[in-house]
């Protein structure tokens, strides 16, 4: 139980139409009473009722405001909570916050309001993480997934898995404690298959790549040798002139970025310097950055000019991206094709589903490319688990269940199997916060903004 009262700006700092100062703790209402002078005759702070008045510091009005009191336990933190809505000027906010601190409140740490909501039992840990996930969402699918998690989707999935596991553990315990009544082979024959099914269920919920796409967007790098039309392709996809386009090879010396939204998923596009051997220092740096971008991307669009016969530079790029998720773009389809291009393509034996022909200049084939990009992103917002931390724990729990099942099938003592089962149960508890350490909470809430 927290005995301190905390306060922070709950809206982004800087100039704005409104700013909200949030206070939570046993002294929240008392602090408000020291600073707030109501404009009307009402002096008592009714629960969940807005009041208009002024903030007065040292006898001087600082700003007119609206305030609301939310009394425990029916508040975000399950403590007494006060919110003061003032004009969004930096000096006004700073003056009021200093006055609140002088009245006894402490400056809230990042995520401390939500941490108190967790510690006071209003939400579980997965729901607490969903708050930041919702704030950080860059696309509609990410926002929808975060809202489902906030409404208890992850909690229900994990609790259901825990319930199944506890039932199976009870069967193991009974076989250990009452061997004269329960045949061990009979128990193993029933429990081991169910453990494997539960393991598979947990693994099916784990899609780390999808979680990354949901959180960060699909990272797409446009690569190729100089003058293949990479910058033109970036501009065409963004539908704006983001990158400089000229007929001079090597115009792009650094990465140029932009993003688009497709069906609620953000797709990050990065144009890179043309990859070739160069003696120019600046171009060498650009090529080095291009290579790094290629390695970290989810998908690479290698652009080839069909008006030229591919050469050793193209071959080198093919080798560089070999074994990765690639889409090979045959650009400038509005111009005559070089006779040697078809022969080269025949030798490469690239699967048809990873190639496409288009013209970034005329727009031919761009809609088909957008469809390919959308398909590459998938539908990660539909996944049961959407945070990598949860997936890592679920995978470890699934592995522990599989070890226990295999140990049973190999006729190892059931008490040894119980160790793995207890480990799996504890790992699932870390997702919801049933099992937690201060270090875990510090790690989770360190990603939050101050005021939330």
CSV table of C-alpha atoms in Angstrom, one decimal:
chain,number,residue,atom,x,y,z
A,1,UNK,CA,0.0,0.0,0.0
A,2,UNK,CA,1.5,3.3,-1.1
A,3,UNK,CA,1.4,6.1,1.5
A,4,UNK,CA,2.9,8.8,-0.7
A,5,UNK,CA,1.1,11.2,-3.0
A,6,UNK,CA,2.4,11.6,-6.5
A,7,UNK,CA,1.9,14.2,-9.2
A,8,UNK,CA,2.9,14.8,-12.8
A,9,UNK,CA,1.8,16.4,-16.1
A,10,UNK,CA,-0.4,13.9,-17.8
A,11,UNK,CA,-0.4,15.6,-21.2
A,12,UNK,CA,2.6,16.2,-23.5
A,13,UNK,CA,4.9,19.0,-22.4
A,14,UNK,CA,5.0,22.2,-24.4
A,15,UNK,CA,2.5,24.7,-25.6
A,16,UNK,CA,-1.1,23.5,-26.1
A,17,UNK,CA,-4.7,24.4,-25.7
A,18,UNK,CA,-5.0,22.4,-22.4
A,19,UNK,CA,-2.7,20.7,-19.9
A,20,UNK,CA,-3.8,18.1,-17.4
A,21,UNK,CA,-2.0,17.7,-14.0
A,22,UNK,CA,-2.7,14.4,-12.3
A,23,UNK,CA,-2.3,13.8,-8.6
A,24,UNK,CA,-2.8,10.4,-6.9
A,25,UNK,CA,-2.5,9.3,-3.3
A,26,UNK,CA,-4.0,9.9,0.2
A,27,UNK,CA,-3.2,13.7,0.2
A,28,UNK,CA,-4.5,14.4,-3.4
A,29,UNK,CA,-7.8,16.0,-2.4
A,30,UNK,CA,-6.1,17.9,0.5
A,31,UNK,CA,-3.6,19.3,-1.9
A,32,UNK,CA,-6.3,20.4,-4.3
A,33,UNK,CA,-8.2,22.2,-1.5
A,34,UNK,CA,-5.1,24.3,-0.8
A,35,UNK,CA,-4.7,25.5,-4.3
A,36,UNK,CA,-8.2,25.5,-5.9
A,37,UNK,CA,-10.8,28.2,-5.3
A,38,UNK,CA,-14.2,27.3,-6.8
A,39,UNK,CA,-16.0,30.0,-8.8
A,40,UNK,CA,-19.5,29.1,-7.4
A,41,UNK,CA,-20.9,28.4,-4.0
A,42,UNK,CA,-20.0,24.7,-4.0
A,43,UNK,CA,-17.0,24.0,-1.8
A,44,UNK,CA,-17.2,20.2,-1.3
A,45,UNK,CA,-15.5,18.1,-4.0
A,46,UNK,CA,-18.2,15.7,-5.2
A,47,UNK,CA,-16.9,12.5,-6.7
A,48,UNK,CA,-16.5,12.5,-10.5
A,49,UNK,CA,-18.0,16.0,-10.8
A,50,UNK,CA,-16.2,18.7,-12.7
A,51,UNK,CA,-15.8,22.0,-10.9
A,52,UNK,CA,-14.8,25.4,-12.4
A,53,UNK,CA,-12.6,27.8,-10.5
A,54,UNK,CA,-9.1,29.2,-10.2
A,55,UNK,CA,-5.7,27.9,-9.1
A,56,UNK,CA,-4.4,30.4,-6.5
A,57,UNK,CA,-0.8,30.4,-5.3
A,58,UNK,CA,0.3,32.7,-2.5
A,59,UNK,CA,-2.9,34.7,-2.9
A,60,UNK,CA,-2.4,35.3,-6.6
A,61,UNK,CA,-4.6,33.6,-9.3
A,62,UNK,CA,-2.4,31.7,-11.7
A,63,UNK,CA,-5.0,30.3,-14.1
A,64,UNK,CA,-8.7,29.4,-14.4
A,65,UNK,CA,-9.2,25.7,-14.5
A,66,UNK,CA,-11.6,22.7,-14.3
A,67,UNK,CA,-10.9,20.1,-11.7
A,68,UNK,CA,-12.3,16.6,-11.0
A,69,UNK,CA,-11.9,14.3,-8.0
A,70,UNK,CA,-12.1,10.5,-8.4
A,71,UNK,CA,-12.2,8.9,-5.0
A,72,UNK,CA,-10.7,5.5,-4.1
A,73,UNK,CA,-11.3,2.8,-5.0
A,74,UNK,CA,-13.2,3.9,-8.1
A,75,UNK,CA,-10.3,5.6,-9.9
A,76,UNK,CA,-7.5,4.7,-12.3
A,77,UNK,CA,-5.0,3.9,-9.4
A,78,UNK,CA,-7.6,2.8,-6.8
A,79,UNK,CA,-6.4,5.8,-4.8
A,80,UNK,CA,-7.8,9.3,-4.5
A,81,UNK,CA,-7.1,10.9,-7.8
A,82,UNK,CA,-7.3,14.6,-8.8
A,83,UNK,CA,-7.0,16.0,-12.3
A,84,UNK,CA,-6.6,19.7,-12.9
A,85,UNK,CA,-7.2,21.0,-16.4
A,86,UNK,CA,-5.5,24.3,-17.1
A,87,UNK,CA,-4.3,26.2,-20.2
A,88,UNK,CA,-1.3,24.6,-21.8
A,89,UNK,CA,1.3,27.3,-21.3
A,90,UNK,CA,4.7,26.0,-20.0
A,91,UNK,CA,5.0,28.7,-17.3
A,92,UNK,CA,1.4,28.0,-16.0
A,93,UNK,CA,2.0,24.3,-15.8
A,94,UNK,CA,5.4,24.7,-14.1
A,95,UNK,CA,4.1,27.1,-11.5
A,96,UNK,CA,1.2,24.8,-10.6
A,97,UNK,CA,3.3,21.6,-10.5
A,98,UNK,CA,5.8,23.4,-8.1
A,99,UNK,CA,2.9,24.4,-5.9
A,100,UNK,CA,1.6,20.9,-5.8
A,101,UNK,CA,5.0,19.6,-4.9
A,102,UNK,CA,5.3,22.3,-2.2
A,103,UNK,CA,2.1,21.0,-0.7
A,104,UNK,CA,3.6,17.6,-0.2
A,105,UNK,CA,3.3,15.6,-3.4
A,106,UNK,CA,6.2,13.8,-4.9
A,107,UNK,CA,7.2,13.9,-8.6
A,108,UNK,CA,5.8,10.7,-10.3
A,109,UNK,CA,8.2,8.4,-11.9
A,110,UNK,CA,7.6,7.1,-15.5
A,111,UNK,CA,4.6,4.8,-15.5
A,112,UNK,CA,4.0,5.2,-11.7
A,113,UNK,CA,0.2,5.9,-12.0
A,114,UNK,CA,-0.2,2.7,-14.0
A,115,UNK,CA,2.1,0.8,-11.7
A,116,UNK,CA,-0.1,1.8,-8.8
A,117,UNK,CA,-3.1,0.6,-10.7
A,118,UNK,CA,-1.3,-2.8,-11.0
A,119,UNK,CA,-0.1,-3.0,-7.4
A,120,UNK,CA,-3.5,-2.0,-6.1
A,121,UNK,CA,-5.2,-4.8,-8.1
A,122,UNK,CA,-7.1,-2.8,-10.7
A,123,UNK,CA,-5.3,-4.3,-13.7
A,124,UNK,CA,-2.9,-7.2,-14.2
A,125,UNK,CA,0.6,-6.7,-15.7
A,126,UNK,CA,-0.4,-7.5,-19.2
A,127,UNK,CA,-3.1,-4.9,-19.1
A,128,UNK,CA,-0.6,-2.4,-17.7
A,129,UNK,CA,1.6,-3.0,-20.6
A,130,UNK,CA,-1.3,-2.6,-23.0
A,131,UNK,CA,-1.7,1.0,-21.8
A,132,UNK,CA,1.7,1.9,-23.1
A,133,UNK,CA,1.1,-0.3,-26.2
A,134,UNK,CA,-2.0,1.7,-27.0
A,135,UNK,CA,-0.2,5.0,-26.5
A,136,UNK,CA,2.6,3.9,-28.8
A,137,UNK,CA,0.5,2.4,-31.5
A,138,UNK,CA,1.5,3.5,-35.0
A,139,UNK,CA,-1.3,1.8,-36.8
A,140,UNK,CA,-4.9,0.8,-36.3
A,141,UNK,CA,-4.1,-2.9,-36.0
A,142,UNK,CA,-1.7,-2.1,-33.2
A,143,UNK,CA,-4.2,0.1,-31.4
A,144,UNK,CA,-7.0,-2.6,-31.8
A,145,UNK,CA,-4.6,-5.3,-30.4
A,146,UNK,CA,-3.6,-3.1,-27.5
A,147,UNK,CA,-7.2,-2.4,-26.6
A,148,UNK,CA,-8.1,-6.1,-26.7
A,149,UNK,CA,-5.2,-6.7,-24.3
A,150,UNK,CA,-6.3,-3.8,-22.1
A,151,UNK,CA,-9.8,-5.3,-21.9
A,152,UNK,CA,-8.3,-8.6,-20.7
A,153,UNK,CA,-7.7,-10.7,-23.8
A,154,UNK,CA,-4.2,-11.8,-22.9
A,155,UNK,CA,-5.3,-12.3,-19.2
A,156,UNK,CA,-8.1,-14.6,-20.2
A,157,UNK,CA,-5.8,-16.7,-22.5
A,158,UNK,CA,-3.1,-17.1,-19.8
A,159,UNK,CA,-5.6,-17.8,-17.1
A,160,UNK,CA,-7.2,-20.5,-19.2
A,161,UNK,CA,-3.8,-22.1,-19.8
A,162,UNK,CA,-3.0,-21.9,-16.1
A,163,UNK,CA,-6.3,-23.5,-15.3
A,164,UNK,CA,-5.6,-26.4,-17.6
A,165,UNK,CA,-2.1,-26.8,-16.3
A,166,UNK,CA,-3.2,-26.8,-12.6
A,167,UNK,CA,-5.7,-29.5,-13.4
A,168,UNK,CA,-3.0,-31.6,-15.0
A,169,UNK,CA,-0.7,-30.9,-12.1
A,170,UNK,CA,-3.4,-32.1,-9.7
A,171,UNK,CA,-3.4,-35.4,-11.6
A,172,UNK,CA,0.4,-35.7,-11.3
A,173,UNK,CA,0.2,-34.9,-7.6
A,174,UNK,CA,-2.5,-37.5,-7.0
A,175,UNK,CA,-0.4,-40.2,-8.8
A,176,UNK,CA,2.6,-39.3,-6.6
A,177,UNK,CA,0.6,-39.2,-3.4
A,178,UNK,CA,-1.7,-42.2,-4.0
A,179,UNK,CA,0.3,-44.8,-6.0
A,180,UNK,CA,-1.8,-47.6,-4.6
A,181,UNK,CA,-5.0,-46.1,-6.1
A,182,UNK,CA,-3.7,-44.5,-9.3
A,183,UNK,CA,-1.6,-46.5,-11.8
A,184,UNK,CA,1.3,-44.3,-12.9
A,185,UNK,CA,1.2,-45.6,-16.5
A,186,UNK,CA,-2.5,-44.8,-16.6
A,187,UNK,CA,-1.9,-41.3,-15.4
A,188,UNK,CA,0.9,-40.7,-17.8
A,189,UNK,CA,-1.2,-42.0,-20.7
A,190,UNK,CA,-3.8,-39.3,-20.0
A,191,UNK,CA,-1.6,-36.4,-18.8
A,192,UNK,CA,1.3,-36.5,-21.2
A,193,UNK,CA,-0.8,-36.0,-24.4
A,194,UNK,CA,-2.7,-33.1,-22.7
A,195,UNK,CA,0.6,-31.5,-21.8
A,196,UNK,CA,1.8,-31.6,-25.4
A,197,UNK,CA,-1.5,-30.1,-26.6
A,198,UNK,CA,-1.2,-27.3,-24.1
A,199,UNK,CA,2.4,-26.7,-25.2
A,200,UNK,CA,1.3,-26.5,-28.8
A,201,UNK,CA,-1.5,-24.1,-27.9
A,202,UNK,CA,1.1,-21.8,-26.3
A,203,UNK,CA,3.5,-22.0,-29.2
A,204,UNK,CA,0.7,-21.2,-31.7
A,205,UNK,CA,0.1,-17.9,-29.9
A,206,UNK,CA,3.8,-16.9,-30.4
A,207,UNK,CA,4.6,-14.8,-33.5
A,208,UNK,CA,7.6,-12.7,-32.7
A,209,UNK,CA,7.9,-11.3,-36.2
A,210,UNK,CA,4.2,-10.3,-36.1
A,211,UNK,CA,4.7,-8.6,-32.8
A,212,UNK,CA,7.6,-6.6,-34.2
A,213,UNK,CA,5.5,-5.6,-37.2
A,214,UNK,CA,2.7,-4.6,-35.0
A,215,UNK,CA,4.9,-2.5,-32.7
A,216,UNK,CA,7.3,-1.0,-35.2
A,217,UNK,CA,5.7,-1.5,-38.6
A,218,UNK,CA,7.1,-3.6,-41.5
A,219,UNK,CA,10.6,-2.4,-42.3
A,220,UNK,CA,11.2,-2.4,-46.1
A,221,UNK,CA,14.5,-1.5,-47.7
A,222,UNK,CA,14.9,-0.6,-51.3
A,223,UNK,CA,18.3,-1.7,-52.6
A,224,UNK,CA,20.1,-2.1,-55.9
A,225,UNK,CA,22.9,-0.6,-57.8
A,226,UNK,CA,23.0,3.1,-58.7
A,227,UNK,CA,20.5,4.5,-61.2
A,228,UNK,CA,18.2,1.4,-61.1
A,229,UNK,CA,15.2,3.6,-60.1
A,230,UNK,CA,15.2,3.1,-56.3
A,231,UNK,CA,14.5,6.7,-55.4
A,232,UNK,CA,11.8,6.9,-58.0
A,233,UNK,CA,10.2,3.8,-56.5
A,234,UNK,CA,10.3,5.3,-53.0
A,235,UNK,CA,8.7,8.6,-54.2
A,236,UNK,CA,6.0,6.6,-56.1
A,237,UNK,CA,5.1,4.5,-53.1
A,238,UNK,CA,5.0,7.6,-50.8
A,239,UNK,CA,3.3,9.6,-53.5
A,240,UNK,CA,5.6,12.6,-52.7
A,241,UNK,CA,9.0,13.7,-53.8
A,242,UNK,CA,11.0,12.5,-50.8
A,243,UNK,CA,14.2,11.4,-52.5
A,244,UNK,CA,16.2,13.4,-55.1
A,245,UNK,CA,16.0,11.8,-58.6
A,246,UNK,CA,18.5,12.5,-61.3
A,247,UNK,CA,20.1,10.5,-64.2
A,248,UNK,CA,23.5,10.7,-62.5
A,249,UNK,CA,24.4,7.4,-60.8
A,250,UNK,CA,25.1,7.7,-57.1
A,251,UNK,CA,22.8,10.7,-56.4
A,252,UNK,CA,21.5,9.1,-53.2
A,253,UNK,CA,24.4,9.1,-50.7
A,254,UNK,CA,22.5,8.3,-47.5
A,255,UNK,CA,19.3,6.5,-46.5
A,256,UNK,CA,16.0,8.3,-47.2
A,257,UNK,CA,13.0,7.2,-45.3
A,258,UNK,CA,9.2,7.5,-45.3
A,259,UNK,CA,6.2,5.5,-44.2
A,260,UNK,CA,2.7,4.6,-45.4
A,261,UNK,CA,-0.4,3.1,-43.7
A,262,UNK,CA,-2.0,0.0,-45.3
A,263,UNK,CA,-5.0,-1.6,-43.6
A,264,UNK,CA,-4.0,-0.3,-40.2
A,265,UNK,CA,-0.3,-1.4,-40.5
A,266,UNK,CA,2.5,1.0,-40.8
A,267,UNK,CA,5.1,0.2,-43.5
A,268,UNK,CA,8.4,1.9,-43.2
A,269,UNK,CA,10.2,2.4,-46.5
A,270,UNK,CA,13.9,3.1,-46.7
A,271,UNK,CA,15.8,4.1,-49.9
A,272,UNK,CA,19.5,3.3,-49.8
A,273,UNK,CA,22.6,4.4,-51.7
A,274,UNK,CA,23.3,2.4,-54.8
A,275,UNK,CA,25.7,-0.5,-53.8
A,276,UNK,CA,28.9,-0.4,-55.8
A,277,UNK,CA,32.6,-0.1,-55.3
A,278,UNK,CA,33.5,3.5,-54.9
A,279,UNK,CA,36.6,5.5,-54.0
A,280,UNK,CA,34.6,8.5,-52.8
A,281,UNK,CA,34.5,8.7,-49.0
A,282,UNK,CA,31.0,10.0,-48.7
A,283,UNK,CA,29.6,7.4,-51.1
A,284,UNK,CA,31.5,4.6,-49.2
A,285,UNK,CA,29.8,5.7,-46.0
A,286,UNK,CA,26.4,5.6,-47.8
A,287,UNK,CA,27.0,2.1,-49.2
A,288,UNK,CA,28.0,0.9,-45.7
A,289,UNK,CA,24.7,2.3,-44.3
A,290,UNK,CA,22.9,0.6,-47.1
A,291,UNK,CA,24.4,-2.8,-46.2
A,292,UNK,CA,23.4,-2.3,-42.6
A,293,UNK,CA,19.9,-1.4,-43.5
A,294,UNK,CA,19.6,-4.5,-45.7
A,295,UNK,CA,20.6,-6.7,-42.8
A,296,UNK,CA,18.0,-5.2,-40.4
A,297,UNK,CA,15.0,-5.0,-42.8
A,298,UNK,CA,12.0,-7.4,-42.7
A,299,UNK,CA,11.8,-7.3,-46.5
A,300,UNK,CA,14.2,-6.1,-49.2
A,301,UNK,CA,13.1,-4.8,-52.6
A,302,UNK,CA,16.0,-5.3,-55.0
A,303,UNK,CA,15.5,-3.0,-58.0
A,304,UNK,CA,16.9,-3.9,-61.4
A,305,UNK,CA,16.7,-1.8,-64.5
A,306,UNK,CA,15.3,-4.1,-67.3
A,307,UNK,CA,16.9,-1.7,-69.9
A,308,UNK,CA,20.3,-2.8,-68.9
A,309,UNK,CA,22.0,-6.2,-68.8
A,310,UNK,CA,22.7,-7.2,-65.2
A,311,UNK,CA,26.4,-7.2,-64.4
A,312,UNK,CA,28.8,-8.1,-61.6
A,313,UNK,CA,27.4,-5.4,-59.3
A,314,UNK,CA,24.0,-6.9,-59.6
A,315,UNK,CA,25.4,-10.3,-58.9
A,316,UNK,CA,27.2,-9.0,-55.8
A,317,UNK,CA,23.9,-7.6,-54.4
A,318,UNK,CA,22.1,-10.9,-55.1
A,319,UNK,CA,24.7,-12.7,-53.1
A,320,UNK,CA,24.5,-10.1,-50.3
A,321,UNK,CA,20.7,-10.6,-49.9
A,322,UNK,CA,20.7,-14.4,-50.5
A,323,UNK,CA,18.6,-16.3,-48.0
A,324,UNK,CA,16.7,-13.3,-46.9
A,325,UNK,CA,13.0,-12.3,-47.5
A,326,UNK,CA,13.3,-10.5,-50.8
A,327,UNK,CA,11.2,-9.2,-53.6
A,328,UNK,CA,12.9,-8.6,-57.0
A,329,UNK,CA,11.6,-5.5,-58.8
A,330,UNK,CA,12.2,-5.3,-62.5
A,331,UNK,CA,11.8,-1.6,-63.0
A,332,UNK,CA,11.4,0.7,-66.1
A,333,UNK,CA,8.9,-1.6,-67.8
A,334,UNK,CA,7.7,1.4,-69.8
A,335,UNK,CA,11.1,1.4,-71.7
A,336,UNK,CA,12.5,-1.2,-74.1
A,337,UNK,CA,14.0,-4.3,-72.4
A,338,UNK,CA,17.7,-5.1,-73.0
A,339,UNK,CA,18.0,-8.4,-74.9
A,340,UNK,CA,20.4,-9.7,-72.3
A,341,UNK,CA,18.1,-9.1,-69.3
A,342,UNK,CA,15.8,-12.1,-70.2
A,343,UNK,CA,18.7,-14.4,-70.6
A,344,UNK,CA,20.1,-13.4,-67.3
A,345,UNK,CA,16.8,-13.8,-65.6
A,346,UNK,CA,16.4,-17.3,-67.0
A,347,UNK,CA,19.7,-18.3,-65.5
A,348,UNK,CA,18.8,-16.9,-62.0
A,349,UNK,CA,15.7,-19.2,-61.8
A,350,UNK,CA,14.0,-16.8,-59.4
A,351,UNK,CA,10.6,-18.0,-58.2
A,352,UNK,CA,7.8,-16.1,-59.9
A,353,UNK,CA,6.2,-15.2,-56.5
A,354,UNK,CA,9.2,-13.1,-55.5
A,355,UNK,CA,9.5,-11.1,-58.8
A,356,UNK,CA,7.4,-8.4,-60.3
A,357,UNK,CA,7.7,-6.0,-63.2
A,358,UNK,CA,6.7,-2.4,-62.9
A,359,UNK,CA,7.5,1.2,-63.8
A,360,UNK,CA,8.0,3.6,-60.9
A,361,UNK,CA,8.0,6.5,-63.4
A,362,UNK,CA,4.6,5.7,-65.1
A,363,UNK,CA,3.0,3.9,-62.1
A,364,UNK,CA,2.4,0.6,-64.0
A,365,UNK,CA,2.4,-2.2,-61.5
A,366,UNK,CA,2.5,-0.1,-58.3
A,367,UNK,CA,-0.8,-1.3,-57.1
A,368,UNK,CA,0.3,-4.9,-57.4
A,369,UNK,CA,3.5,-4.0,-55.4
A,370,UNK,CA,1.4,-2.3,-52.7
A,371,UNK,CA,-0.7,-5.5,-52.5
A,372,UNK,CA,2.5,-7.6,-52.1
A,373,UNK,CA,3.7,-5.3,-49.3
A,374,UNK,CA,0.4,-5.6,-47.5
A,375,UNK,CA,0.5,-9.4,-47.8
A,376,UNK,CA,4.1,-9.4,-46.4
A,377,UNK,CA,2.9,-7.5,-43.3
A,378,UNK,CA,0.3,-10.2,-42.5
A,379,UNK,CA,-2.4,-9.6,-39.9
A,380,UNK,CA,-0.4,-9.5,-36.6
A,381,UNK,CA,-3.3,-7.6,-34.9
A,382,UNK,CA,-5.3,-10.8,-34.8
A,383,UNK,CA,-2.7,-12.7,-32.7
A,384,UNK,CA,-3.6,-13.8,-29.2
A,385,UNK,CA,-0.2,-12.5,-27.8
A,386,UNK,CA,1.1,-9.3,-29.2
A,387,UNK,CA,4.1,-8.4,-27.0
A,388,UNK,CA,7.5,-10.1,-27.4
A,389,UNK,CA,8.0,-10.3,-23.6
A,390,UNK,CA,4.8,-12.4,-23.3
A,391,UNK,CA,5.9,-14.7,-26.2
A,392,UNK,CA,9.3,-15.4,-24.7
A,393,UNK,CA,7.6,-16.5,-21.5
A,394,UNK,CA,5.0,-18.5,-23.3
A,395,UNK,CA,7.7,-20.3,-25.3
A,396,UNK,CA,9.7,-21.1,-22.2
A,397,UNK,CA,6.5,-22.4,-20.6
A,398,UNK,CA,5.8,-24.5,-23.6
A,399,UNK,CA,9.3,-26.0,-23.6
A,400,UNK,CA,8.9,-26.9,-19.9
A,401,UNK,CA,5.6,-28.6,-20.6
A,402,UNK,CA,7.2,-30.6,-23.4
A,403,UNK,CA,10.1,-31.6,-21.2
A,404,UNK,CA,7.6,-32.8,-18.6
A,405,UNK,CA,5.6,-34.8,-21.1
A,406,UNK,CA,8.7,-36.4,-22.6
A,407,UNK,CA,10.0,-37.3,-19.1
A,408,UNK,CA,6.7,-39.0,-18.4
A,409,UNK,CA,6.8,-40.9,-21.6
A,410,UNK,CA,10.4,-42.0,-20.8
A,411,UNK,CA,9.2,-43.4,-17.4
A,412,UNK,CA,11.1,-40.9,-15.3
A,413,UNK,CA,9.9,-40.2,-11.8
A,414,UNK,CA,6.8,-38.1,-11.7
A,415,UNK,CA,8.3,-35.8,-9.0
A,416,UNK,CA,10.9,-34.8,-11.5
A,417,UNK,CA,8.2,-34.0,-14.0
A,418,UNK,CA,6.5,-31.8,-11.4
A,419,UNK,CA,9.5,-29.5,-11.4
A,420,UNK,CA,9.0,-28.6,-15.0
A,421,UNK,CA,5.3,-28.2,-14.5
A,422,UNK,CA,5.9,-25.8,-11.6
A,423,UNK,CA,8.3,-23.9,-13.8
A,424,UNK,CA,5.8,-23.6,-16.6
A,425,UNK,CA,3.1,-22.3,-14.1
A,426,UNK,CA,5.5,-19.7,-12.8
A,427,UNK,CA,6.5,-18.5,-16.3
A,428,UNK,CA,2.8,-18.0,-17.2
A,429,UNK,CA,2.4,-16.0,-13.9
A,430,UNK,CA,5.1,-13.6,-15.1
A,431,UNK,CA,2.9,-12.6,-18.0
A,432,UNK,CA,0.0,-11.5,-15.8
A,433,UNK,CA,2.1,-10.4,-12.9
A,434,UNK,CA,1.0,-13.2,-10.6
A,435,UNK,CA,4.7,-13.8,-10.1
A,436,UNK,CA,6.8,-10.7,-10.3
A,437,UNK,CA,10.0,-9.1,-9.0
A,438,UNK,CA,10.7,-5.4,-8.4
A,439,UNK,CA,13.3,-5.7,-11.2
A,440,UNK,CA,10.6,-6.9,-13.6
A,441,UNK,CA,8.3,-4.1,-12.7
A,442,UNK,CA,11.1,-1.5,-13.1
A,443,UNK,CA,11.8,-2.9,-16.5
A,444,UNK,CA,8.2,-2.9,-17.7
A,445,UNK,CA,7.3,0.6,-16.4
A,446,UNK,CA,10.6,2.2,-17.4
A,447,UNK,CA,9.2,2.3,-21.0
A,448,UNK,CA,6.2,4.5,-19.9
A,449,UNK,CA,6.0,8.2,-20.1
A,450,UNK,CA,5.8,10.4,-17.0
A,451,UNK,CA,2.1,11.1,-16.1
A,452,UNK,CA,0.8,7.7,-17.1
